[in-house]
């Protein structure tokens, strides 16, 4: 998912429903807050912390997860989804079709640098979470279909409007951008089904416990 959502959900039987956001903010708030590598929660009040793809962009992931842990009660649980390698995802295949028309993507600043693949290695996930004080760290591969549009052109329009892709398209002239989007549309056609375009998404589902 992209962006931020807040939903009141009951995470475990008997727990008090609270707004849970996939965005990297602890605790959840209606206002803007610093990310958890820059804010220290004052109380340990939560039973569970959950994030869907909102945890790959921390400047200091160990500090961020340590602060998330401090917001959990002893025995509290963490459940996060992080992308596997883009080459494991169908999105990586369709985006590769645009590469010849766009500037090269900037190389990561270093291993584990913030970015979509920063937690693509389960060994790195374990290193970060154990360094942040979590235990019982388990990463399980998860594959699921993702619906991106009604047809190839619709899905290409949607994907082309997303932040990182839009940024790349804005670096080239209009004709080149149009060729890149045309290549994306062609690459999406094999994934068309009668009712939608579906791509296989590949992620790690990681759970851990605060001691």
PDB file of C-alpha atoms in Angstrom:
ATOM      1  CA  UNK A   1       0.000   0.000   0.000  1.00  0.00           C
ATOM      2  CA  UNK A   2       0.993   3.612  -0.380  1.00  0.00           C
ATOM      3  CA  UNK A   3       0.258   6.578   1.828  1.00  0.00           C
ATOM      4  CA  UNK A   4      -1.216   6.465   5.300  1.00  0.00           C
ATOM      5  CA  UNK A   5      -4.445   5.066   6.630  1.00  0.00           C
ATOM      6  CA  UNK A   6      -5.782   4.870  10.157  1.00  0.00           C
ATOM      7  CA  UNK A   7      -8.380   2.268  11.065  1.00  0.00           C
ATOM      8  CA  UNK A   8      -9.868   1.408  14.470  1.00  0.00           C
ATOM      9  CA  UNK A   9      -9.322  -2.334  14.787  1.00  0.00           C
ATOM     10  CA  UNK A  10      -9.470  -4.905  17.580  1.00  0.00           C
ATOM     11  CA  UNK A  11      -6.118  -6.660  17.398  1.00  0.00           C
ATOM     12  CA  UNK A  12      -6.667  -9.344  20.030  1.00  0.00           C
ATOM     13  CA  UNK A  13      -9.718 -10.593  21.916  1.00  0.00           C
ATOM     14  CA  UNK A  14     -10.457  -8.403  24.886  1.00  0.00           C
ATOM     15  CA  UNK A  15      -8.162  -5.592  23.775  1.00  0.00           C
ATOM     16  CA  UNK A  16      -9.323  -2.011  23.479  1.00  0.00           C
ATOM     17  CA  UNK A  17      -9.728  -0.933  19.832  1.00  0.00           C
ATOM     18  CA  UNK A  18      -7.174   1.729  18.911  1.00  0.00           C
ATOM     19  CA  UNK A  19      -6.318   3.477  15.641  1.00  0.00           C
ATOM     20  CA  UNK A  20      -3.576   1.440  13.996  1.00  0.00           C
ATOM     21  CA  UNK A  21      -1.585   3.011  11.177  1.00  0.00           C
ATOM     22  CA  UNK A  22       0.791   1.304   8.743  1.00  0.00           C
ATOM     23  CA  UNK A  23       2.826   4.498   8.671  1.00  0.00           C
ATOM     24  CA  UNK A  24       5.972   4.711  10.828  1.00  0.00           C
ATOM     25  CA  UNK A  25       4.566   6.740  13.712  1.00  0.00           C
ATOM     26  CA  UNK A  26       4.376   5.708  17.353  1.00  0.00           C
ATOM     27  CA  UNK A  27       1.928   6.250  18.861  1.00  0.00           C
ATOM     28  CA  UNK A  28      -0.737   6.843  16.202  1.00  0.00           C
ATOM     29  CA  UNK A  29      -1.893  10.436  16.102  1.00  0.00           C
ATOM     30  CA  UNK A  30      -4.125  12.642  13.981  1.00  0.00           C
ATOM     31  CA  UNK A  31      -1.330  15.194  13.756  1.00  0.00           C
ATOM     32  CA  UNK A  32       2.146  14.996  12.240  1.00  0.00           C
ATOM     33  CA  UNK A  33       4.758  13.388  14.465  1.00  0.00           C
ATOM     34  CA  UNK A  34       8.449  12.654  14.048  1.00  0.00           C
ATOM     35  CA  UNK A  35       9.289   9.099  12.913  1.00  0.00           C
ATOM     36  CA  UNK A  36      10.047   6.605  15.700  1.00  0.00           C
ATOM     37  CA  UNK A  37      13.807   6.868  15.327  1.00  0.00           C
ATOM     38  CA  UNK A  38      13.421  10.461  16.588  1.00  0.00           C
ATOM     39  CA  UNK A  39      10.711  10.225  19.217  1.00  0.00           C
ATOM     40  CA  UNK A  40      10.793   8.252  22.477  1.00  0.00           C
ATOM     41  CA  UNK A  41       7.380   7.012  23.671  1.00  0.00           C
ATOM     42  CA  UNK A  42       6.624   7.934  27.261  1.00  0.00           C
ATOM     43  CA  UNK A  43       4.598   4.823  28.142  1.00  0.00           C
ATOM     44  CA  UNK A  44       4.420   1.133  27.259  1.00  0.00           C
ATOM     45  CA  UNK A  45       0.712   0.811  26.590  1.00  0.00           C
ATOM     46  CA  UNK A  46       0.183  -1.168  23.371  1.00  0.00           C
ATOM     47  CA  UNK A  47      -0.338  -4.898  22.935  1.00  0.00           C
ATOM     48  CA  UNK A  48       0.543  -5.120  19.242  1.00  0.00           C
ATOM     49  CA  UNK A  49       2.348  -2.961  16.658  1.00  0.00           C
ATOM     50  CA  UNK A  50       1.477  -3.616  13.006  1.00  0.00           C
ATOM     51  CA  UNK A  51       2.881  -2.133   9.789  1.00  0.00           C
ATOM     52  CA  UNK A  52       2.256  -2.929   6.125  1.00  0.00           C
ATOM     53  CA  UNK A  53       5.289  -1.736   4.164  1.00  0.00           C
ATOM     54  CA  UNK A  54       5.762   1.359   6.305  1.00  0.00           C
ATOM     55  CA  UNK A  55       9.017   0.276   7.945  1.00  0.00           C
ATOM     56  CA  UNK A  56      11.577   0.173   5.102  1.00  0.00           C
ATOM     57  CA  UNK A  57      12.410   3.871   5.175  1.00  0.00           C
ATOM     58  CA  UNK A  58      13.766   4.557   8.670  1.00  0.00           C
ATOM     59  CA  UNK A  59      17.052   6.481   8.735  1.00  0.00           C
ATOM     60  CA  UNK A  60      18.023   4.512  11.854  1.00  0.00           C
ATOM     61  CA  UNK A  61      15.947   1.312  11.888  1.00  0.00           C
ATOM     62  CA  UNK A  62      17.411  -0.065  15.120  1.00  0.00           C
ATOM     63  CA  UNK A  63      16.532   3.132  16.999  1.00  0.00           C
ATOM     64  CA  UNK A  64      13.092   3.219  15.372  1.00  0.00           C
ATOM     65  CA  UNK A  65      12.206  -0.341  16.302  1.00  0.00           C
ATOM     66  CA  UNK A  66      13.636   0.127  19.791  1.00  0.00           C
ATOM     67  CA  UNK A  67      11.207   3.003  20.293  1.00  0.00           C
ATOM     68  CA  UNK A  68       8.345   0.931  18.887  1.00  0.00           C
ATOM     69  CA  UNK A  69       9.316  -1.759  21.387  1.00  0.00           C
ATOM     70  CA  UNK A  70       9.218   0.750  24.226  1.00  0.00           C
ATOM     71  CA  UNK A  71       5.626   1.571  23.296  1.00  0.00           C
ATOM     72  CA  UNK A  72       4.679  -2.112  23.714  1.00  0.00           C
ATOM     73  CA  UNK A  73       3.866  -3.781  26.988  1.00  0.00           C
ATOM     74  CA  UNK A  74       6.170  -6.652  28.043  1.00  0.00           C
ATOM     75  CA  UNK A  75       5.165  -9.597  25.898  1.00  0.00           C
ATOM     76  CA  UNK A  76       3.766  -7.233  23.268  1.00  0.00           C
ATOM     77  CA  UNK A  77       3.921  -8.387  19.677  1.00  0.00           C
ATOM     78  CA  UNK A  78       5.235  -6.871  16.475  1.00  0.00           C
ATOM     79  CA  UNK A  79       3.977  -7.873  13.006  1.00  0.00           C
ATOM     80  CA  UNK A  80       5.394  -6.215   9.891  1.00  0.00           C
ATOM     81  CA  UNK A  81       5.364  -6.712   6.135  1.00  0.00           C
ATOM     82  CA  UNK A  82       8.442  -5.750   4.133  1.00  0.00           C
ATOM     83  CA  UNK A  83       9.106  -6.224   0.431  1.00  0.00           C
ATOM     84  CA  UNK A  84      11.231  -9.071  -0.805  1.00  0.00           C
ATOM     85  CA  UNK A  85      13.594  -8.262  -3.680  1.00  0.00           C
ATOM     86  CA  UNK A  86      11.933  -6.466  -6.576  1.00  0.00           C
ATOM     87  CA  UNK A  87      13.150  -9.318  -8.784  1.00  0.00           C
ATOM     88  CA  UNK A  88      10.865 -11.599  -6.723  1.00  0.00           C
ATOM     89  CA  UNK A  89       7.878  -9.340  -7.426  1.00  0.00           C
ATOM     90  CA  UNK A  90       5.993  -9.045 -10.707  1.00  0.00           C
ATOM     91  CA  UNK A  91       6.253  -5.275 -10.254  1.00  0.00           C
ATOM     92  CA  UNK A  92       9.999  -5.609 -10.736  1.00  0.00           C
ATOM     93  CA  UNK A  93       9.415  -7.314 -14.082  1.00  0.00           C
ATOM     94  CA  UNK A  94       7.003  -4.709 -15.428  1.00  0.00           C
ATOM     95  CA  UNK A  95       9.072  -1.783 -14.161  1.00  0.00           C
ATOM     96  CA  UNK A  96      12.138  -3.230 -15.893  1.00  0.00           C
ATOM     97  CA  UNK A  97      10.358  -2.667 -19.214  1.00  0.00           C
ATOM     98  CA  UNK A  98      10.601   1.089 -18.611  1.00  0.00           C
ATOM     99  CA  UNK A  99      14.323   1.091 -17.820  1.00  0.00           C
ATOM    100  CA  UNK A 100      15.651   1.877 -21.301  1.00  0.00           C
ATOM    101  CA  UNK A 101      13.566   5.055 -21.398  1.00  0.00           C
ATOM    102  CA  UNK A 102      14.396   6.413 -17.946  1.00  0.00           C
ATOM    103  CA  UNK A 103      17.517   7.566 -16.075  1.00  0.00           C
ATOM    104  CA  UNK A 104      19.177   4.866 -13.938  1.00  0.00           C
ATOM    105  CA  UNK A 105      17.813   4.620 -10.427  1.00  0.00           C
ATOM    106  CA  UNK A 106      20.257   5.998  -7.849  1.00  0.00           C
ATOM    107  CA  UNK A 107      22.267   3.294  -6.128  1.00  0.00           C
ATOM    108  CA  UNK A 108      21.483   2.724  -2.424  1.00  0.00           C
ATOM    109  CA  UNK A 109      23.721   4.670  -0.062  1.00  0.00           C
ATOM    110  CA  UNK A 110      24.851   1.369   1.441  1.00  0.00           C
ATOM    111  CA  UNK A 111      23.604  -1.991   2.741  1.00  0.00           C
ATOM    112  CA  UNK A 112      20.383  -1.479   4.657  1.00  0.00           C
ATOM    113  CA  UNK A 113      20.008   2.133   3.507  1.00  0.00           C
ATOM    114  CA  UNK A 114      16.393   3.375   3.574  1.00  0.00           C
ATOM    115  CA  UNK A 115      14.462   2.173   0.554  1.00  0.00           C
ATOM    116  CA  UNK A 116      11.946  -0.413  -0.673  1.00  0.00           C
ATOM    117  CA  UNK A 117      14.461  -3.271  -0.384  1.00  0.00           C
ATOM    118  CA  UNK A 118      16.118  -2.245   2.882  1.00  0.00           C
ATOM    119  CA  UNK A 119      14.450  -5.140   4.735  1.00  0.00           C
ATOM    120  CA  UNK A 120      14.339  -7.584   1.817  1.00  0.00           C
ATOM    121  CA  UNK A 121      16.890  -9.887   3.485  1.00  0.00           C
ATOM    122  CA  UNK A 122      15.450 -11.777   6.494  1.00  0.00           C
ATOM    123  CA  UNK A 123      18.923 -11.914   8.044  1.00  0.00           C
ATOM    124  CA  UNK A 124      18.972  -8.110   8.006  1.00  0.00           C
ATOM    125  CA  UNK A 125      15.471  -8.013   9.504  1.00  0.00           C
ATOM    126  CA  UNK A 126      16.603 -10.286  12.333  1.00  0.00           C
ATOM    127  CA  UNK A 127      19.745  -8.199  12.894  1.00  0.00           C
ATOM    128  CA  UNK A 128      17.708  -4.997  13.155  1.00  0.00           C
ATOM    129  CA  UNK A 129      14.986  -6.385  15.414  1.00  0.00           C
ATOM    130  CA  UNK A 130      17.304  -8.232  17.788  1.00  0.00           C
ATOM    131  CA  UNK A 131      19.460  -5.108  17.934  1.00  0.00           C
ATOM    132  CA  UNK A 132      16.330  -3.192  18.907  1.00  0.00           C
ATOM    133  CA  UNK A 133      15.628  -5.608  21.765  1.00  0.00           C
ATOM    134  CA  UNK A 134      13.022  -7.924  20.224  1.00  0.00           C
ATOM    135  CA  UNK A 135      13.102 -11.699  20.533  1.00  0.00           C
ATOM    136  CA  UNK A 136      11.422 -14.663  18.797  1.00  0.00           C
ATOM    137  CA  UNK A 137      11.965 -13.031  15.405  1.00  0.00           C
ATOM    138  CA  UNK A 138      10.425 -15.103  12.604  1.00  0.00           C
ATOM    139  CA  UNK A 139      10.180 -14.140   8.917  1.00  0.00           C
ATOM    140  CA  UNK A 140       7.832 -16.049   6.615  1.00  0.00           C
ATOM    141  CA  UNK A 141       7.654 -15.521   2.842  1.00  0.00           C
ATOM    142  CA  UNK A 142       4.220 -14.373   1.685  1.00  0.00           C
ATOM    143  CA  UNK A 143       2.962 -14.164  -1.899  1.00  0.00           C
ATOM    144  CA  UNK A 144      -0.354 -12.564  -2.804  1.00  0.00           C
ATOM    145  CA  UNK A 145      -2.069 -11.233  -5.936  1.00  0.00           C
ATOM    146  CA  UNK A 146      -2.247  -7.449  -6.189  1.00  0.00           C
ATOM    147  CA  UNK A 147      -4.895  -5.764  -8.325  1.00  0.00           C
ATOM    148  CA  UNK A 148      -3.557  -2.661 -10.107  1.00  0.00           C
ATOM    149  CA  UNK A 149      -6.287  -1.724 -12.589  1.00  0.00           C
ATOM    150  CA  UNK A 150      -9.118  -2.852 -14.838  1.00  0.00           C
ATOM    151  CA  UNK A 151      -6.814  -3.365 -17.820  1.00  0.00           C
ATOM    152  CA  UNK A 152      -3.213  -2.783 -18.862  1.00  0.00           C
ATOM    153  CA  UNK A 153      -3.715   0.873 -19.817  1.00  0.00           C
ATOM    154  CA  UNK A 154      -5.610   1.586 -16.591  1.00  0.00           C
ATOM    155  CA  UNK A 155      -2.924  -0.114 -14.469  1.00  0.00           C
ATOM    156  CA  UNK A 156      -0.127   1.710 -16.330  1.00  0.00           C
ATOM    157  CA  UNK A 157      -1.847   5.028 -15.667  1.00  0.00           C
ATOM    158  CA  UNK A 158      -2.170   4.220 -11.981  1.00  0.00           C
ATOM    159  CA  UNK A 159       1.406   2.993 -11.578  1.00  0.00           C
ATOM    160  CA  UNK A 160       2.728   5.909 -13.616  1.00  0.00           C
ATOM    161  CA  UNK A 161       1.120   8.347 -11.187  1.00  0.00           C
ATOM    162  CA  UNK A 162       2.774   6.793  -8.106  1.00  0.00           C
ATOM    163  CA  UNK A 163       5.455   8.884  -6.425  1.00  0.00           C
ATOM    164  CA  UNK A 164       8.694   7.078  -7.420  1.00  0.00           C
ATOM    165  CA  UNK A 165       7.525   6.323 -10.981  1.00  0.00           C
ATOM    166  CA  UNK A 166       6.143   9.831 -11.457  1.00  0.00           C
ATOM    167  CA  UNK A 167       9.445  11.259 -10.252  1.00  0.00           C
ATOM    168  CA  UNK A 168      11.364   9.169 -12.793  1.00  0.00           C
ATOM    169  CA  UNK A 169       9.010  10.184 -15.608  1.00  0.00           C
ATOM    170  CA  UNK A 170       9.451  13.836 -14.676  1.00  0.00           C
ATOM    171  CA  UNK A 171      13.212  13.521 -15.320  1.00  0.00           C
ATOM    172  CA  UNK A 172      12.710  12.986 -19.062  1.00  0.00           C
ATOM    173  CA  UNK A 173      10.931  14.893 -21.841  1.00  0.00           C
ATOM    174  CA  UNK A 174       7.274  14.307 -22.631  1.00  0.00           C
ATOM    175  CA  UNK A 175       7.864  12.025 -25.640  1.00  0.00           C
ATOM    176  CA  UNK A 176      10.306   9.826 -23.722  1.00  0.00           C
ATOM    177  CA  UNK A 177       7.892   9.614 -20.794  1.00  0.00           C
ATOM    178  CA  UNK A 178       5.134   8.546 -23.186  1.00  0.00           C
ATOM    179  CA  UNK A 179       7.374   5.788 -24.578  1.00  0.00           C
ATOM    180  CA  UNK A 180       8.148   4.608 -21.055  1.00  0.00           C
ATOM    181  CA  UNK A 181       4.441   4.427 -20.207  1.00  0.00           C
ATOM    182  CA  UNK A 182       3.739   2.605 -23.476  1.00  0.00           C
ATOM    183  CA  UNK A 183       6.421   0.047 -22.587  1.00  0.00           C
ATOM    184  CA  UNK A 184       4.856  -0.346 -19.136  1.00  0.00           C
ATOM    185  CA  UNK A 185       1.434  -0.926 -20.713  1.00  0.00           C
ATOM    186  CA  UNK A 186       2.821  -3.642 -22.995  1.00  0.00           C
ATOM    187  CA  UNK A 187       4.598  -5.296 -20.054  1.00  0.00           C
ATOM    188  CA  UNK A 188       1.324  -5.382 -18.095  1.00  0.00           C
ATOM    189  CA  UNK A 189      -0.709  -7.096 -20.824  1.00  0.00           C
ATOM    190  CA  UNK A 190       0.341 -10.668 -19.897  1.00  0.00           C
ATOM    191  CA  UNK A 191      -1.122 -10.032 -16.433  1.00  0.00           C
ATOM    192  CA  UNK A 192      -4.574  -8.998 -17.692  1.00  0.00           C
ATOM    193  CA  UNK A 193      -7.440 -11.150 -16.467  1.00  0.00           C
ATOM    194  CA  UNK A 194     -11.112 -10.765 -17.399  1.00  0.00           C
ATOM    195  CA  UNK A 195     -11.814  -8.409 -14.495  1.00  0.00           C
ATOM    196  CA  UNK A 196      -8.436  -6.878 -13.587  1.00  0.00           C
ATOM    197  CA  UNK A 197      -4.670  -6.730 -13.914  1.00  0.00           C
ATOM    198  CA  UNK A 198      -3.136  -8.811 -11.141  1.00  0.00           C
ATOM    199  CA  UNK A 199       0.542  -8.994 -10.255  1.00  0.00           C
ATOM    200  CA  UNK A 200       2.136 -11.327  -7.757  1.00  0.00           C
ATOM    201  CA  UNK A 201       3.459  -9.453  -4.763  1.00  0.00           C
ATOM    202  CA  UNK A 202       6.238 -11.017  -2.660  1.00  0.00           C
ATOM    203  CA  UNK A 203       6.916  -9.949   0.919  1.00  0.00           C
ATOM    204  CA  UNK A 204       8.261 -11.070   4.269  1.00  0.00           C
ATOM    205  CA  UNK A 205       5.809 -11.347   7.141  1.00  0.00           C
ATOM    206  CA  UNK A 206       7.920 -10.887  10.247  1.00  0.00           C
ATOM    207  CA  UNK A 207       6.731 -11.315  13.802  1.00  0.00           C
ATOM    208  CA  UNK A 208       8.627 -10.649  17.011  1.00  0.00           C
ATOM    209  CA  UNK A 209       7.988 -10.200  20.707  1.00  0.00           C
ATOM    210  CA  UNK A 210       9.087  -7.624  23.224  1.00  0.00           C
ATOM    211  CA  UNK A 211      10.638  -9.376  26.264  1.00  0.00           C
TER     212      UNK A 211
END
